[in-house]
């Protein structure tokens, strides 16, 4: 497994909000993992359950960053569709999002992801992304 760090010295603010602490990229298996530390600020039900939009954001970020890494940071993956299945409630704390590339062409990528907390499956997701080439 190759570990690649996205520039966390100047990450997008949403990654800071989600408490993202790193990315591990496995180029051979077209997969990656991202770690998030979510505070009670992102919960409902008296601070006990992480709101579904933040669950979705973690999954979406993991899938998008996998595509970015796979394509050597030369594309911006724009989400055309994100489908999320909520399996169990997530509490404030550490989450691990694991993403895989199902298929990727020149302009479109299909990805999937799972979000775990303490070895419990919290949510699954699939995504379709339009790949926009970045200017050099």
PDB file of N, CA, C and O in Angstrom, residues 70-107:
ATOM      1  N   UNK A  70      -6.063   8.792  -8.055  1.00  0.00           N
ATOM      2  CA  UNK A  70      -5.868   7.847  -9.157  1.00  0.00           C
ATOM      3  C   UNK A  70      -5.481   8.572 -10.435  1.00  0.00           C
ATOM      4  O   UNK A  70      -4.680   8.074 -11.230  1.00  0.00           O
ATOM      5  N   UNK A  71      -6.029   9.750 -10.647  1.00  0.00           N
ATOM      6  CA  UNK A  71      -5.735  10.528 -11.857  1.00  0.00           C
ATOM      7  C   UNK A  71      -4.665  11.596 -11.604  1.00  0.00           C
ATOM      8  O   UNK A  71      -4.602  12.596 -12.300  1.00  0.00           O
ATOM      9  N   UNK A  72      -3.802  11.361 -10.609  1.00  0.00           N
ATOM     10  CA  UNK A  72      -2.631  12.210 -10.347  1.00  0.00           C
ATOM     11  C   UNK A  72      -2.976  13.686 -10.151  1.00  0.00           C
ATOM     12  O   UNK A  72      -2.246  14.560 -10.609  1.00  0.00           O
ATOM     13  N   UNK A  73      -4.090  13.962  -9.519  1.00  0.00           N
ATOM     14  CA  UNK A  73      -4.552  15.310  -9.213  1.00  0.00           C
ATOM     15  C   UNK A  73      -4.720  16.170 -10.470  1.00  0.00           C
ATOM     16  O   UNK A  73      -4.585  17.395 -10.431  1.00  0.00           O
ATOM     17  N   UNK A  74      -5.043  15.522 -11.599  1.00  0.00           N
ATOM     18  CA  UNK A  74      -5.232  16.229 -12.866  1.00  0.00           C
ATOM     19  C   UNK A  74      -6.694  16.449 -13.218  1.00  0.00           C
ATOM     20  O   UNK A  74      -6.999  17.071 -14.230  1.00  0.00           O
ATOM     21  N   UNK A  75      -7.616  15.909 -12.397  1.00  0.00           N
ATOM     22  CA  UNK A  75      -9.045  16.077 -12.659  1.00  0.00           C
ATOM     23  C   UNK A  75      -9.763  16.542 -11.402  1.00  0.00           C
ATOM     24  O   UNK A  75      -9.305  16.312 -10.280  1.00  0.00           O
ATOM     25  N   UNK A  76     -10.907  17.176 -11.617  1.00  0.00           N
ATOM     26  CA  UNK A  76     -11.833  17.526 -10.556  1.00  0.00           C
ATOM     27  C   UNK A  76     -13.082  16.678 -10.776  1.00  0.00           C
ATOM     28  O   UNK A  76     -13.767  16.852 -11.784  1.00  0.00           O
ATOM     29  N   UNK A  77     -13.382  15.731  -9.875  1.00  0.00           N
ATOM     30  CA  UNK A  77     -14.569  14.896 -10.054  1.00  0.00           C
ATOM     31  C   UNK A  77     -15.832  15.611  -9.549  1.00  0.00           C
ATOM     32  O   UNK A  77     -15.966  15.884  -8.361  1.00  0.00           O
ATOM     33  N   UNK A  78     -16.713  15.942 -10.463  1.00  0.00           N
ATOM     34  CA  UNK A  78     -17.967  16.600 -10.102  1.00  0.00           C
ATOM     35  C   UNK A  78     -19.048  15.541  -9.947  1.00  0.00           C
ATOM     36  O   UNK A  78     -19.299  14.757 -10.861  1.00  0.00           O
ATOM     37  N   UNK A  79     -19.695  15.520  -8.800  1.00  0.00           N
ATOM     38  CA  UNK A  79     -20.713  14.498  -8.521  1.00  0.00           C
ATOM     39  C   UNK A  79     -21.947  14.714  -9.387  1.00  0.00           C
ATOM     40  O   UNK A  79     -22.564  15.778  -9.353  1.00  0.00           O
ATOM     41  N   UNK A  80     -22.294  13.696 -10.156  1.00  0.00           N
ATOM     42  CA  UNK A  80     -23.544  13.696 -10.915  1.00  0.00           C
ATOM     43  C   UNK A  80     -24.640  13.011 -10.114  1.00  0.00           C
ATOM     44  O   UNK A  80     -25.817  13.325 -10.250  1.00  0.00           O
ATOM     45  N   UNK A  81     -24.227  12.044  -9.283  1.00  0.00           N
ATOM     46  CA  UNK A  81     -25.158  11.270  -8.483  1.00  0.00           C
ATOM     47  C   UNK A  81     -24.412  10.732  -7.277  1.00  0.00           C
ATOM     48  O   UNK A  81     -23.298  10.241  -7.418  1.00  0.00           O
ATOM     49  N   UNK A  82     -25.014  10.825  -6.113  1.00  0.00           N
ATOM     50  CA  UNK A  82     -24.500  10.176  -4.909  1.00  0.00           C
ATOM     51  C   UNK A  82     -25.686   9.478  -4.257  1.00  0.00           C
ATOM     52  O   UNK A  82     -26.699  10.120  -3.947  1.00  0.00           O
ATOM     53  N   UNK A  83     -25.571   8.172  -4.079  1.00  0.00           N
ATOM     54  CA  UNK A  83     -26.621   7.393  -3.444  1.00  0.00           C
ATOM     55  C   UNK A  83     -26.085   6.859  -2.127  1.00  0.00           C
ATOM     56  O   UNK A  83     -25.042   6.211  -2.100  1.00  0.00           O
ATOM     57  N   UNK A  84     -26.779   7.138  -1.035  1.00  0.00           N
ATOM     58  CA  UNK A  84     -26.317   6.729   0.288  1.00  0.00           C
ATOM     59  C   UNK A  84     -27.359   5.834   0.946  1.00  0.00           C
ATOM     60  O   UNK A  84     -28.557   6.120   0.895  1.00  0.00           O
ATOM     61  N   UNK A  85     -26.875   4.768   1.556  1.00  0.00           N
ATOM     62  CA  UNK A  85     -27.705   3.873   2.359  1.00  0.00           C
ATOM     63  C   UNK A  85     -27.241   3.992   3.805  1.00  0.00           C
ATOM     64  O   UNK A  85     -26.087   3.679   4.114  1.00  0.00           O
ATOM     65  N   UNK A  86     -28.129   4.448   4.672  1.00  0.00           N
ATOM     66  CA  UNK A  86     -27.804   4.593   6.091  1.00  0.00           C
ATOM     67  C   UNK A  86     -28.128   3.274   6.791  1.00  0.00           C
ATOM     68  O   UNK A  86     -29.283   2.845   6.802  1.00  0.00           O
ATOM     69  N   UNK A  87     -27.111   2.653   7.373  1.00  0.00           N
ATOM     70  CA  UNK A  87     -27.251   1.314   7.952  1.00  0.00           C
ATOM     71  C   UNK A  87     -27.429   1.379   9.465  1.00  0.00           C
ATOM     72  O   UNK A  87     -28.247   0.659  10.030  1.00  0.00           O
ATOM     73  N   UNK A  88     -26.624   2.215  10.126  1.00  0.00           N
ATOM     74  CA  UNK A  88     -26.652   2.330  11.590  1.00  0.00           C
ATOM     75  C   UNK A  88     -26.330   3.773  11.955  1.00  0.00           C
ATOM     76  O   UNK A  88     -25.684   4.478  11.184  1.00  0.00           O
ATOM     77  N   UNK A  89     -26.762   4.215  13.134  1.00  0.00           N
ATOM     78  CA  UNK A  89     -26.427   5.584  13.537  1.00  0.00           C
ATOM     79  C   UNK A  89     -24.946   5.699  13.876  1.00  0.00           C
ATOM     80  O   UNK A  89     -24.344   4.774  14.406  1.00  0.00           O
ATOM     81  N   UNK A  90     -24.372   6.860  13.550  1.00  0.00           N
ATOM     82  CA  UNK A  90     -22.994   7.154  13.927  1.00  0.00           C
ATOM     83  C   UNK A  90     -22.983   8.182  15.037  1.00  0.00           C
ATOM     84  O   UNK A  90     -23.780   9.123  15.035  1.00  0.00           O
ATOM     85  N   UNK A  91     -22.100   8.001  15.989  1.00  0.00           N
ATOM     86  CA  UNK A  91     -21.966   8.911  17.128  1.00  0.00           C
ATOM     87  C   UNK A  91     -20.735   9.795  16.929  1.00  0.00           C
ATOM     88  O   UNK A  91     -19.868   9.473  16.115  1.00  0.00           O
ATOM     89  N   UNK A  92     -20.636  10.895  17.645  1.00  0.00           N
ATOM     90  CA  UNK A  92     -19.415  11.691  17.551  1.00  0.00           C
ATOM     91  C   UNK A  92     -18.204  10.786  17.810  1.00  0.00           C
ATOM     92  O   UNK A  92     -18.248   9.898  18.651  1.00  0.00           O
ATOM     93  N   UNK A  93     -17.135  11.018  17.042  1.00  0.00           N
ATOM     94  CA  UNK A  93     -15.939  10.197  17.196  1.00  0.00           C
ATOM     95  C   UNK A  93     -15.277   9.952  15.859  1.00  0.00           C
ATOM     96  O   UNK A  93     -15.480  10.690  14.897  1.00  0.00           O
ATOM     97  N   UNK A  94     -14.511   8.887  15.792  1.00  0.00           N
ATOM     98  CA  UNK A  94     -13.706   8.572  14.617  1.00  0.00           C
ATOM     99  C   UNK A  94     -14.481   7.704  13.637  1.00  0.00           C
ATOM    100  O   UNK A  94     -15.134   6.727  14.034  1.00  0.00           O
ATOM    101  N   UNK A  95     -14.370   8.068  12.351  1.00  0.00           N
ATOM    102  CA  UNK A  95     -14.974   7.315  11.251  1.00  0.00           C
ATOM    103  C   UNK A  95     -13.885   6.990  10.240  1.00  0.00           C
ATOM    104  O   UNK A  95     -12.982   7.793  10.013  1.00  0.00           O
ATOM    105  N   UNK A  96     -14.019   5.836   9.594  1.00  0.00           N
ATOM    106  CA  UNK A  96     -13.124   5.448   8.506  1.00  0.00           C
ATOM    107  C   UNK A  96     -13.977   5.224   7.262  1.00  0.00           C
ATOM    108  O   UNK A  96     -14.881   4.389   7.266  1.00  0.00           O
ATOM    109  N   UNK A  97     -13.673   5.986   6.203  1.00  0.00           N
ATOM    110  CA  UNK A  97     -14.361   5.827   4.917  1.00  0.00           C
ATOM    111  C   UNK A  97     -13.423   5.101   3.964  1.00  0.00           C
ATOM    112  O   UNK A  97     -12.299   5.546   3.737  1.00  0.00           O
ATOM    113  N   UNK A  98     -13.895   3.985   3.415  1.00  0.00           N
ATOM    114  CA  UNK A  98     -13.130   3.199   2.446  1.00  0.00           C
ATOM    115  C   UNK A  98     -13.801   3.322   1.099  1.00  0.00           C
ATOM    116  O   UNK A  98     -15.002   3.055   0.977  1.00  0.00           O
ATOM    117  N   UNK A  99     -13.038   3.732   0.082  1.00  0.00           N
ATOM    118  CA  UNK A  99     -13.601   3.955  -1.251  1.00  0.00           C
ATOM    119  C   UNK A  99     -12.933   3.051  -2.281  1.00  0.00           C
ATOM    120  O   UNK A  99     -11.757   2.704  -2.133  1.00  0.00           O
ATOM    121  N   UNK A 100     -13.692   2.694  -3.312  1.00  0.00           N
ATOM    122  CA  UNK A 100     -13.203   1.866  -4.414  1.00  0.00           C
ATOM    123  C   UNK A 100     -13.686   2.433  -5.739  1.00  0.00           C
ATOM    124  O   UNK A 100     -14.769   3.010  -5.809  1.00  0.00           O
ATOM    125  N   UNK A 101     -12.880   2.236  -6.762  1.00  0.00           N
ATOM    126  CA  UNK A 101     -13.291   2.593  -8.117  1.00  0.00           C
ATOM    127  C   UNK A 101     -13.932   1.369  -8.751  1.00  0.00           C
ATOM    128  O   UNK A 101     -13.309   0.314  -8.843  1.00  0.00           O
ATOM    129  N   UNK A 102     -15.171   1.511  -9.172  1.00  0.00           N
ATOM    130  CA  UNK A 102     -15.872   0.435  -9.865  1.00  0.00           C
ATOM    131  C   UNK A 102     -15.453   0.416 -11.330  1.00  0.00           C
ATOM    132  O   UNK A 102     -15.128  -0.632 -11.876  1.00  0.00           O
ATOM    133  N   UNK A 103     -15.462   1.585 -11.943  1.00  0.00           N
ATOM    134  CA  UNK A 103     -15.024   1.733 -13.336  1.00  0.00           C
ATOM    135  C   UNK A 103     -14.716   3.201 -13.564  1.00  0.00           C
ATOM    136  O   UNK A 103     -15.413   4.075 -13.072  1.00  0.00           O
ATOM    137  N   UNK A 104     -13.646   3.446 -14.334  1.00  0.00           N
ATOM    138  CA  UNK A 104     -13.309   4.820 -14.645  1.00  0.00           C
ATOM    139  C   UNK A 104     -12.885   4.913 -16.091  1.00  0.00           C
ATOM    140  O   UNK A 104     -12.029   4.161 -16.548  1.00  0.00           O
ATOM    141  N   UNK A 105     -13.519   5.841 -16.801  1.00  0.00           N
ATOM    142  CA  UNK A 105     -13.142   6.130 -18.178  1.00  0.00           C
ATOM    143  C   UNK A 105     -12.456   7.474 -18.251  1.00  0.00           C
ATOM    144  O   UNK A 105     -11.984   8.011 -17.246  1.00  0.00           O
ATOM    145  N   UNK A 106     -12.433   8.030 -19.441  1.00  0.00           N
ATOM    146  CA  UNK A 106     -11.783   9.322 -19.653  1.00  0.00           C
ATOM    147  C   UNK A 106     -12.561  10.463 -18.994  1.00  0.00           C
ATOM    148  O   UNK A 106     -11.969  11.384 -18.439  1.00  0.00           O
ATOM    149  N   UNK A 107     -13.902  10.379 -19.029  1.00  0.00           N
ATOM    150  CA  UNK A 107     -14.735  11.489 -18.561  1.00  0.00           C
ATOM    151  C   UNK A 107     -15.670  11.161 -17.407  1.00  0.00           C
ATOM    152  O   UNK A 107     -16.244  12.072 -16.811  1.00  0.00           O
TER     153      UNK A 107
END
